[in-house]
Short mmCIF file of C-alpha atoms in Angstrom, two decimals:
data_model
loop_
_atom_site.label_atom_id
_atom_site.label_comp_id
_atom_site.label_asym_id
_atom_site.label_seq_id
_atom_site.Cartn_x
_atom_site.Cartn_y
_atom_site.Cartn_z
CA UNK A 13 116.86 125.43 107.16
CA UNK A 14 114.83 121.98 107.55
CA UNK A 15 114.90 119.51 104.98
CA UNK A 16 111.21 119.05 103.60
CA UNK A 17 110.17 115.59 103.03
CA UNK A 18 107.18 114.59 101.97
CA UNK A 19 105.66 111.10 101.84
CA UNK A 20 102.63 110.53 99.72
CA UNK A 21 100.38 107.86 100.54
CA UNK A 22 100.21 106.36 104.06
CA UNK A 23 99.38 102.71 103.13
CA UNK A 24 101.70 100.09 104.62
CA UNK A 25 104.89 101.44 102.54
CA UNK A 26 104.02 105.22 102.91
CA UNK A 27 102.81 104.97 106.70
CA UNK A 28 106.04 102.78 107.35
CA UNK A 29 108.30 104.70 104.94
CA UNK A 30 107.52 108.31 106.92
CA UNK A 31 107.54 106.32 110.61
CA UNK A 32 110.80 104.92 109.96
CA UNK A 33 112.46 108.44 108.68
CA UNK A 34 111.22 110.09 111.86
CA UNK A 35 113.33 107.71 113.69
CA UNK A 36 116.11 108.26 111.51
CA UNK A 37 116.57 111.59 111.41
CA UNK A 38 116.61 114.55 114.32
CA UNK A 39 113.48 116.50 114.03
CA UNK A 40 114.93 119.84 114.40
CA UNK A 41 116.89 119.15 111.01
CA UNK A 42 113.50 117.92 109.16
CA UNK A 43 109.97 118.76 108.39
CA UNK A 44 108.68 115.71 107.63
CA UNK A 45 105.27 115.70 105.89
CA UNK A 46 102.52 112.65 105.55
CA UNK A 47 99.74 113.35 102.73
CA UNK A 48 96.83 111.08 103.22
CA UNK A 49 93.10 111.04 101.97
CA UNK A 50 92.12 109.07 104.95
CA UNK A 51 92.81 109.74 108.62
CA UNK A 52 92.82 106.07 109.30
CA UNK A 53 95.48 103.36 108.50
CA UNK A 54 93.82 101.22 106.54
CA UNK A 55 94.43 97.25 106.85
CA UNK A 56 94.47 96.73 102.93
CA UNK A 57 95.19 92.84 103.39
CA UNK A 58 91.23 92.58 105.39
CA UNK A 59 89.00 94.70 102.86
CA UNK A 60 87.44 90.41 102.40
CA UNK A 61 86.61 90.84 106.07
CA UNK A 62 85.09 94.11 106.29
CA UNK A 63 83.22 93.19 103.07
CA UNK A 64 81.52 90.31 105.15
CA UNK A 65 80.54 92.49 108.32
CA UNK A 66 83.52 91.99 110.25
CA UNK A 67 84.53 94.83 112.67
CA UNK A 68 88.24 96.16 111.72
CA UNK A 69 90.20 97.64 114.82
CA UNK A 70 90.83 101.57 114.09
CA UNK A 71 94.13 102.69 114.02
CA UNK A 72 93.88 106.69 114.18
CA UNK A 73 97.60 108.03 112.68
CA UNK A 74 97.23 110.70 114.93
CA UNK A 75 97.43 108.15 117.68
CA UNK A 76 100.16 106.75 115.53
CA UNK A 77 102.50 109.24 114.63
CA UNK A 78 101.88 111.49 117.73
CA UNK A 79 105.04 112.38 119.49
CA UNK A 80 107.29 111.35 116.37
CA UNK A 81 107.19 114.47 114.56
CA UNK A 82 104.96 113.27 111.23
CA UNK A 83 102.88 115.94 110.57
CA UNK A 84 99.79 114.36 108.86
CA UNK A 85 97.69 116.41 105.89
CA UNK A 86 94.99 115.07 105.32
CA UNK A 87 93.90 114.99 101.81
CA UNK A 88 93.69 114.08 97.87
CA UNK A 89 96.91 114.47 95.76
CA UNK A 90 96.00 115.55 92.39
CA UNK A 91 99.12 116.31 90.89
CA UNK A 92 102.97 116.13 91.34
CA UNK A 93 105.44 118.76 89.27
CA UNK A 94 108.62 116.80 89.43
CA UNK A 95 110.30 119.78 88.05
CA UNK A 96 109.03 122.26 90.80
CA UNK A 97 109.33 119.72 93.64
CA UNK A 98 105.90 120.87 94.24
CA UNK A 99 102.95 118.51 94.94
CA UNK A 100 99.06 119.63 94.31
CA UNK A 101 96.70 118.41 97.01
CA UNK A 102 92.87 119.18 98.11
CA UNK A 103 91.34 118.32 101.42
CA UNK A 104 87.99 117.47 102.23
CA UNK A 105 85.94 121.13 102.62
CA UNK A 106 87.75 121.10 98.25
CA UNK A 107 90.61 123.83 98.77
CA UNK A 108 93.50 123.33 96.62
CA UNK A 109 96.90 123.72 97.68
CA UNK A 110 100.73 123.11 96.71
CA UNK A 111 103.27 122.00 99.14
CA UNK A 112 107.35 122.20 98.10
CA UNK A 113 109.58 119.44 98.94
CA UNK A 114 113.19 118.60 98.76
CA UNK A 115 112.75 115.21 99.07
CA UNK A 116 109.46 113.30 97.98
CA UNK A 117 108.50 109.61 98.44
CA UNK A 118 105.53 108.46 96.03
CA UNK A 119 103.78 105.66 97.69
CA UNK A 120 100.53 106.24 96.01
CA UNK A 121 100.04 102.54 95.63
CA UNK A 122 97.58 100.93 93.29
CA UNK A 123 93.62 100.32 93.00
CA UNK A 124 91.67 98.06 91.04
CA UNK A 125 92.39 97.24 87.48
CA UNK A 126 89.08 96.25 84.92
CA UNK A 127 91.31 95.73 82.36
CA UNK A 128 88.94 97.17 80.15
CA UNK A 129 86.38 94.90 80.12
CA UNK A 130 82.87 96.53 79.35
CA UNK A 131 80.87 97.16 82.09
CA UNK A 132 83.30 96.43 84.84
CA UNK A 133 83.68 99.61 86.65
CA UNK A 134 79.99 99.84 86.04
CA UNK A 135 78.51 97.02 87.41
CA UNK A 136 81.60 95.03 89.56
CA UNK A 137 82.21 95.80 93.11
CA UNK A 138 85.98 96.38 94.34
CA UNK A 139 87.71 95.19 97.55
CA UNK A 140 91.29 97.14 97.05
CA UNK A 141 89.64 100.10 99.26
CA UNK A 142 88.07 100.89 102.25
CA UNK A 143 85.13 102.51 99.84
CA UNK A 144 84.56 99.72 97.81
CA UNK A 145 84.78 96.85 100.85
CA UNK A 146 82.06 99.12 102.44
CA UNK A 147 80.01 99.26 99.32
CA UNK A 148 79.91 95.70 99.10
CA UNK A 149 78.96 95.15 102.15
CA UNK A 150 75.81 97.05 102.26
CA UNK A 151 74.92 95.08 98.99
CA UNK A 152 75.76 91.74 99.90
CA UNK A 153 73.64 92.62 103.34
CA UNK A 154 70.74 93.10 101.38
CA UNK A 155 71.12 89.77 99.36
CA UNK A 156 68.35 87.20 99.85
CA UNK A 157 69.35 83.74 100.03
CA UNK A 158 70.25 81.89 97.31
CA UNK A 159 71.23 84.89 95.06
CA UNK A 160 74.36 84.45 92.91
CA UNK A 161 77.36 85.97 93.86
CA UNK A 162 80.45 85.80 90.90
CA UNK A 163 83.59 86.34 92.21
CA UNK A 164 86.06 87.29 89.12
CA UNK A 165 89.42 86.76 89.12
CA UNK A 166 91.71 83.29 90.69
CA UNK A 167 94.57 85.27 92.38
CA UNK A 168 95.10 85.41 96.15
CA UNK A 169 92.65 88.64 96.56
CA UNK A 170 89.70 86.27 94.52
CA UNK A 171 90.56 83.09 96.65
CA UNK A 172 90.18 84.89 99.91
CA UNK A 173 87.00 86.63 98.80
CA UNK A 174 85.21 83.83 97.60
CA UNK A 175 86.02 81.43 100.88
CA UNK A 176 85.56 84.65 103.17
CA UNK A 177 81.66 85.26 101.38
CA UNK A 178 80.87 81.59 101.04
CA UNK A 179 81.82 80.76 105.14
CA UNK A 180 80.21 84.12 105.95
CA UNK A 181 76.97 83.80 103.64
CA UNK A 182 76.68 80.00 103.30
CA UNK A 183 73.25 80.73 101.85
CA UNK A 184 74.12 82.34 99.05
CA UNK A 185 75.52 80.69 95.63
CA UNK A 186 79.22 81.75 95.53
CA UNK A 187 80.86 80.88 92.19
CA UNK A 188 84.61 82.13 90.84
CA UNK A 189 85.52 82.75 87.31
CA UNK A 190 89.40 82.21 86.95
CA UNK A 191 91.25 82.50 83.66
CA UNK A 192 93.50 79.31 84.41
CA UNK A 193 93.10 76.70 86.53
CA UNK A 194 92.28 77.14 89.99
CA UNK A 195 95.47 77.75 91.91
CA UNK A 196 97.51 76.94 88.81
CA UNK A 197 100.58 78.98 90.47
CA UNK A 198 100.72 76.68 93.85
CA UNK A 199 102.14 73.60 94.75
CA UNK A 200 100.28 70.09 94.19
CA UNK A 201 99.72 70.41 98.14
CA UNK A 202 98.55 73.82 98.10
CA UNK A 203 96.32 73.01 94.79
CA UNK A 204 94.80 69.83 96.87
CA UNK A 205 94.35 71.71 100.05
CA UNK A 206 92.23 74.85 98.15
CA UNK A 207 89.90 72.63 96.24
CA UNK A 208 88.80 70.62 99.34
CA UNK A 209 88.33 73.89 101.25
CA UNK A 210 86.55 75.36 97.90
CA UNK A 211 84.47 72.32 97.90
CA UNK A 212 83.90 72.44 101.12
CA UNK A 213 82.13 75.49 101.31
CA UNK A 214 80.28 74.55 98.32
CA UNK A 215 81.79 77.45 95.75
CA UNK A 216 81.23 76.71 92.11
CA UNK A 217 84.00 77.22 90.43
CA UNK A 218 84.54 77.48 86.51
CA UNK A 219 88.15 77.44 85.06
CA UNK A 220 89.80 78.73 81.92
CA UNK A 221 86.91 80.84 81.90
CA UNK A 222 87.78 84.44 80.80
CA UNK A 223 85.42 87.54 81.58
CA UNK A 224 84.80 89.35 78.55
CA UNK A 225 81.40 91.69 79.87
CA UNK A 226 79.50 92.85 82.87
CA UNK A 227 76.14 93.43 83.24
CA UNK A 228 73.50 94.29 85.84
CA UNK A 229 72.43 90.75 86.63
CA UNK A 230 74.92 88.53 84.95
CA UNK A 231 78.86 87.82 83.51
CA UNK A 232 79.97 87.22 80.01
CA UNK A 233 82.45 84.81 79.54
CA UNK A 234 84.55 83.89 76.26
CA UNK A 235 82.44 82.25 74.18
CA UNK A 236 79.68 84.17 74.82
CA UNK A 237 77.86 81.91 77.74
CA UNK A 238 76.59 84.03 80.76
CA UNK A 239 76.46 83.56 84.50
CA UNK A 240 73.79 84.65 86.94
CA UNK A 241 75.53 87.52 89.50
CA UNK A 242 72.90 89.72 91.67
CA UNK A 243 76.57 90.66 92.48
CA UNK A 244 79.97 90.44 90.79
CA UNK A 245 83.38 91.20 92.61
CA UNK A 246 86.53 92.03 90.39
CA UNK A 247 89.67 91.09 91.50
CA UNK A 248 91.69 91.02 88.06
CA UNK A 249 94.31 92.84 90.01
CA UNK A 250 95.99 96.05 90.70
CA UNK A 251 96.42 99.14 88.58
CA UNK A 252 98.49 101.79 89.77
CA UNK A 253 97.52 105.18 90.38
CA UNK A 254 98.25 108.02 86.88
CA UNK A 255 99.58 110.60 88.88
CA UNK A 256 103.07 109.72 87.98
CA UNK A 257 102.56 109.26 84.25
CA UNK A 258 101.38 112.35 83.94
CA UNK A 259 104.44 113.79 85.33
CA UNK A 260 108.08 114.04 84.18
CA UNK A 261 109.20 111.18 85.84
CA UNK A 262 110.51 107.86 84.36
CA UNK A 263 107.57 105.76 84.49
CA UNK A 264 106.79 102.15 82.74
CA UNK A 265 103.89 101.64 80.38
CA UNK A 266 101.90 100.74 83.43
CA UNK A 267 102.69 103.82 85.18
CA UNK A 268 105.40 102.54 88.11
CA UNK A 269 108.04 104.86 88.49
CA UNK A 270 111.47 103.41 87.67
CA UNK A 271 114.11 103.63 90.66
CA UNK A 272 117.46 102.15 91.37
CA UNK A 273 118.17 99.67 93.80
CA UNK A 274 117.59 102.29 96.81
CA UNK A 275 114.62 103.30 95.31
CA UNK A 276 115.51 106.80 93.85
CA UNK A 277 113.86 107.64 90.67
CA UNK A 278 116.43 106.84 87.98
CA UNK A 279 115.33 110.12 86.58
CA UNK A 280 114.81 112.34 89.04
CA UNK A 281 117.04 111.63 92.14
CA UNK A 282 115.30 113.85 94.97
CA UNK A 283 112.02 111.14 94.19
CA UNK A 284 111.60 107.74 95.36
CA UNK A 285 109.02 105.64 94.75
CA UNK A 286 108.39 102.77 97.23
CA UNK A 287 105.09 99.36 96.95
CA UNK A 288 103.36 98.95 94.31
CA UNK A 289 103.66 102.33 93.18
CA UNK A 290 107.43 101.17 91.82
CA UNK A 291 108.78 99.15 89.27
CA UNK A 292 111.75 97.58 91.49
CA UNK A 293 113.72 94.55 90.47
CA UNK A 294 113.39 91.02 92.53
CA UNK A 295 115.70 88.10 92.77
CA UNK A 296 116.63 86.99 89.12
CA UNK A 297 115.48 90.64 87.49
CA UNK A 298 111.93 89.57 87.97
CA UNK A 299 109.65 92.84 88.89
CA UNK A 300 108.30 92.42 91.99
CA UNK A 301 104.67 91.64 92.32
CA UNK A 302 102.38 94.24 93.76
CA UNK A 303 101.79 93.14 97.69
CA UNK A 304 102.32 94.00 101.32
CA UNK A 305 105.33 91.47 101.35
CA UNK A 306 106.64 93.04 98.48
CA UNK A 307 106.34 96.66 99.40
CA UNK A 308 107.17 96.96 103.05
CA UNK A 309 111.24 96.25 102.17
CA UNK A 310 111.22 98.46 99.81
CA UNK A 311 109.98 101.06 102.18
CA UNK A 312 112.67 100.62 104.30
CA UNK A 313 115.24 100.68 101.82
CA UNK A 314 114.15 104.16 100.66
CA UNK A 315 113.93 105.62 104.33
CA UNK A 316 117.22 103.82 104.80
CA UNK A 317 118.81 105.44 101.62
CA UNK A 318 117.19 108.86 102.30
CA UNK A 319 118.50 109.03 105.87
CA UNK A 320 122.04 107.53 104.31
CA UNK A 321 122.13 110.29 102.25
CA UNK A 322 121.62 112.76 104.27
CA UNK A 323 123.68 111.84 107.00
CA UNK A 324 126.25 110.46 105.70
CA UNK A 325 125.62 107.20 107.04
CA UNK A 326 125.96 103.84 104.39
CA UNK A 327 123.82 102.82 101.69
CA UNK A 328 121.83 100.16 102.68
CA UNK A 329 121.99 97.47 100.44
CA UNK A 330 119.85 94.25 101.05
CA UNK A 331 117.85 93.04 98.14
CA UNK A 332 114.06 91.74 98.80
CA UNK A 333 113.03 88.19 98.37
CA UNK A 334 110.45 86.39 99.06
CA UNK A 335 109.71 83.56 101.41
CA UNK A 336 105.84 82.24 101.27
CA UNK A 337 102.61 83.22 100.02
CA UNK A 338 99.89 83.75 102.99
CA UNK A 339 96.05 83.25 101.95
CA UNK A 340 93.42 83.30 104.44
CA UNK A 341 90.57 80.81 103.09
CA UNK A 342 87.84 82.28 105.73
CA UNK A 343 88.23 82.67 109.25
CA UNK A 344 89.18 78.45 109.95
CA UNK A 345 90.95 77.84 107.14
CA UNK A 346 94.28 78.92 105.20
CA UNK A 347 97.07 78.23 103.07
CA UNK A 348 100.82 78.87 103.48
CA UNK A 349 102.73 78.42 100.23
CA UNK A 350 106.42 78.27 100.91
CA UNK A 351 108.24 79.68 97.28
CA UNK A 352 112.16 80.35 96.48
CA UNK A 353 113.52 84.00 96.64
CA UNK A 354 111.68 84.88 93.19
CA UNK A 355 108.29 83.73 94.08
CA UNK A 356 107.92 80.18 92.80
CA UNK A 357 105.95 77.74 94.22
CA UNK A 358 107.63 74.65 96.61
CA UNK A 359 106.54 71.64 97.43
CA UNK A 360 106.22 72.53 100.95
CA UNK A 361 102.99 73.90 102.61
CA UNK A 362 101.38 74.14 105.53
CA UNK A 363 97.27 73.80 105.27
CA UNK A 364 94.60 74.41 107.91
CA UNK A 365 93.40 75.72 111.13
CA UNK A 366 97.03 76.34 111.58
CA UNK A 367 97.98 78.04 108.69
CA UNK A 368 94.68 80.48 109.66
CA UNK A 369 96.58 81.15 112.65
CA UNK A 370 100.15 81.91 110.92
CA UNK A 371 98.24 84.00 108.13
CA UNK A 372 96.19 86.17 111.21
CA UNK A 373 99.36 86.29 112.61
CA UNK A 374 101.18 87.69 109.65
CA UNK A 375 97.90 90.27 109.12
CA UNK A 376 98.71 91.32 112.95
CA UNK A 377 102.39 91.93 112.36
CA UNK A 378 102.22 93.84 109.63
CA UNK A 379 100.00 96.58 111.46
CA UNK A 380 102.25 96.39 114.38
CA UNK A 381 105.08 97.18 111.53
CA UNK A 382 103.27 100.00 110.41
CA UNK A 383 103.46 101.40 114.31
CA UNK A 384 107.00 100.33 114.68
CA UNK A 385 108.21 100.53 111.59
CA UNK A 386 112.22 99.68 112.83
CA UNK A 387 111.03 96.37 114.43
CA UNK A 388 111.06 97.33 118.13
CA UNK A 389 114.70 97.76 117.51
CA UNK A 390 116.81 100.62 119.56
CA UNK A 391 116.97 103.57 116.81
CA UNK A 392 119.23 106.91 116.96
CA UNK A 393 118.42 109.92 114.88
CA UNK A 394 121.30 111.60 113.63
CA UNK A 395 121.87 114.80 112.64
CA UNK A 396 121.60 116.20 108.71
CA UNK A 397 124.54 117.18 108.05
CA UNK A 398 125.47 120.46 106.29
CA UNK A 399 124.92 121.46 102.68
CA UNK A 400 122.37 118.38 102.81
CA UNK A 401 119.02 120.10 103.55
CA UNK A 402 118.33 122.17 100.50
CA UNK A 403 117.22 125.40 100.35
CA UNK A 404 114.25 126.01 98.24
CA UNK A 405 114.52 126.51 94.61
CA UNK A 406 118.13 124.79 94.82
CA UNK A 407 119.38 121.95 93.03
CA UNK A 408 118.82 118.80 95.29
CA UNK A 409 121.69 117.81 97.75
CA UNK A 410 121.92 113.96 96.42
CA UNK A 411 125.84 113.27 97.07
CA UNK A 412 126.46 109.32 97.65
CA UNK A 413 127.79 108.42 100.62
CA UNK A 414 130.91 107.01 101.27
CA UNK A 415 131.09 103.34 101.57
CA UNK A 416 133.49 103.63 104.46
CA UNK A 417 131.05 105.98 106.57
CA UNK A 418 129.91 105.04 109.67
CA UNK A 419 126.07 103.47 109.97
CA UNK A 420 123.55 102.68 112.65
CA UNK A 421 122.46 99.11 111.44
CA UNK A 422 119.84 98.54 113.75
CA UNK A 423 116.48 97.77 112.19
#
């Protein structure tokens, strides 16, 4: 009988995660299962770009996965029974129905996060989809020059929105509200570099300034001032998705699903949750912060551990760290912040034309990664062994390798 693994979610750590198990494992010994809303991969780390009228390439996973033995649903998950080991889903046309695993990886991700703040979801435009980037494009199309646009929120996703409208749109009035100062987090280099380029393209911007209200035409900030906005774009951050806080899984108060260091739900060990979808420990027990840098390794390490497991192959054990911050600053500009392995700012980084390059660069490799999601690297699947796919209904077949057994290390 095959082993049934499903992976739900096909953003970089799902569409990676099920790519590099199908290279893992023989396909007679699996059925390996992709659950996505979307029939596209969607380049999460652009939405700025598409949001201005830039042209994204299309990357089809049909044309991705085809000949690899993914088979990809396409539709909504609306519920997970970690119990059952079933998962609820409903496609476009609105049928409803439950597929059985033995093995599921949650990569569900995150969305945007209002943090409550009234009239947010109401009024603000979003960039962490493909639906909201295309939204605010149509609106900021039909802006007339001049109009104020109020970008919310100083963290990389508000930096490269603001530079990305204001170079696209120099006619409008770009402003961006931050609740620090702007850039606080980067070093005295990368602080210089952003307010020249800020400057530069004329964006207003007003610091220490919490949101507290959004309206039709205008922000409230602390204090109770207001600021023009004939459009406002919140980028507070990421929330993740409530499917798995509404389950039986162990989840944190924000909803991430806790998992060991191979990314196997601490409670329930036939799970794993991989991106931003986990709570997973960094360098120093800091939680690692929701991103593509951040979630890729950890997508690996689960399709690692899952094919480990059952294999028999070794546990993989490299911990993720992190090496620089990329932000794109429009299409001529950018800023590479070097940090130590738990995300703090360096002196060192590089400004530019050529740290535009390196960042476009960095955007291009990680869609390749999604595509070849062992690194070009020579792969072998091996076989599953037996007693390790699970028949339905049984307990899950979860035995730890032996840290003696033999391994294919190759990427």
């Amino acid at each position: 009988m095959q082993h049934r693994i499903i992976v739900l979610g096909a953003g970089y750590t799902g569409a990676v995660a099920a790519g590099r198990l199908a290279r893992r494992l023989r396909r007679e010994d699996v059925a390996l299962t992709l659950v996505n809303a979307e029939p596209d991969f969607v380049e999460r780390v652009r939405m700025h770009q598409l949001a201005v009228g830039q042209e994204l390439r299309p990357r089809p996973f049909r044309e991705m996965f085809a000949g690899t033995g993914v088979e990809l649903r396409q539709a909504t998950v609306t519920g997970v029974d970690a119990d059952r080991r079933t998962v609820t889903v409903t496609d476009a046309a609105g049928t409803t129905g439950e597929l059985a695993y033995d093995t599921l990886v949650y990569a569900l991700g995150s969305r945007w996060d209002t943090h409550g703040v009234p009239g947010a979801a109401e009024h603000a435009h979003e960039i962490a989809s493909r639906p909201g980037a295309l939204r605010l494009r149509e609106r900021l199309a039909g802006l007339a020059a001049g109009e104020p646009v109020v970008v919310v929120g100083g963290g990389l996703t508000g930096l490269e929105a603001a530079t990305e409208i204001a170079e696209s749109r120099p006619d409008l009035d770009v402003s961006l509200v931050a609740r620090g100062d702007l850039g606080d987090w980067l070093s005295l280099r990368g602080r210089r570099h952003l307010r020249k380029v800020f400057d530069g393209l004329g964006i207003t911007v007003h610091e220490r300034t919490p949101v507290t209200a959004v309206a039709a035409g205008h922000v409230t900030t602390d204090g109770g001032g207001t600021l023009p906005a004939a459009v406002t774009l919140w980028t507070t951050g990421f929330a993740v998705h409530p499917i798995a806080q509404a389950t039986t899984l162990e989840s944190t108060g924000t909803g991430q699903i806790v998992v060991d260091g191979t990314m196997r739900s601490v409670s329930h060990p036939e799970v794993y949750a991989i991106g931003d979808a986990a709570m997973v420990e960094g360098p120093g027990g800091k939680p690692l912060r929701m991103s593509c840098a951040s979630g890729v390794p950890t997508a690996w390490q689960a399709a690692d551990a899952i094919a480990a497991r059952l294999t028999g192959g070794k546990l993989p054990t490299t911990a993720p760290r992190y090496f620089n911050q990329c932000i794109s600053l429009g299409r001529r500009e950018g800023l590479i912040q070097y940090v130590t392995a738990d995300d703090r700012s360096v002196r060192a980084a590089l400004t530019g034309r050529l740290a535009a390059r390196y960042k476009e660069l960095v955007c291009k490799g990680a869609a390749w990664g999604v595509a070849n999601p062992t690194l070009g690297l020579p792969t072998r699947r091996r076989p599953v062994l037996p007693g390790r796919a699970t028949p339905a209904g049984a307990p899950a077949a979860t035995p730890e390798a032996s840290p003696d057994a033999p391994v294919d290390t190759a990427a």
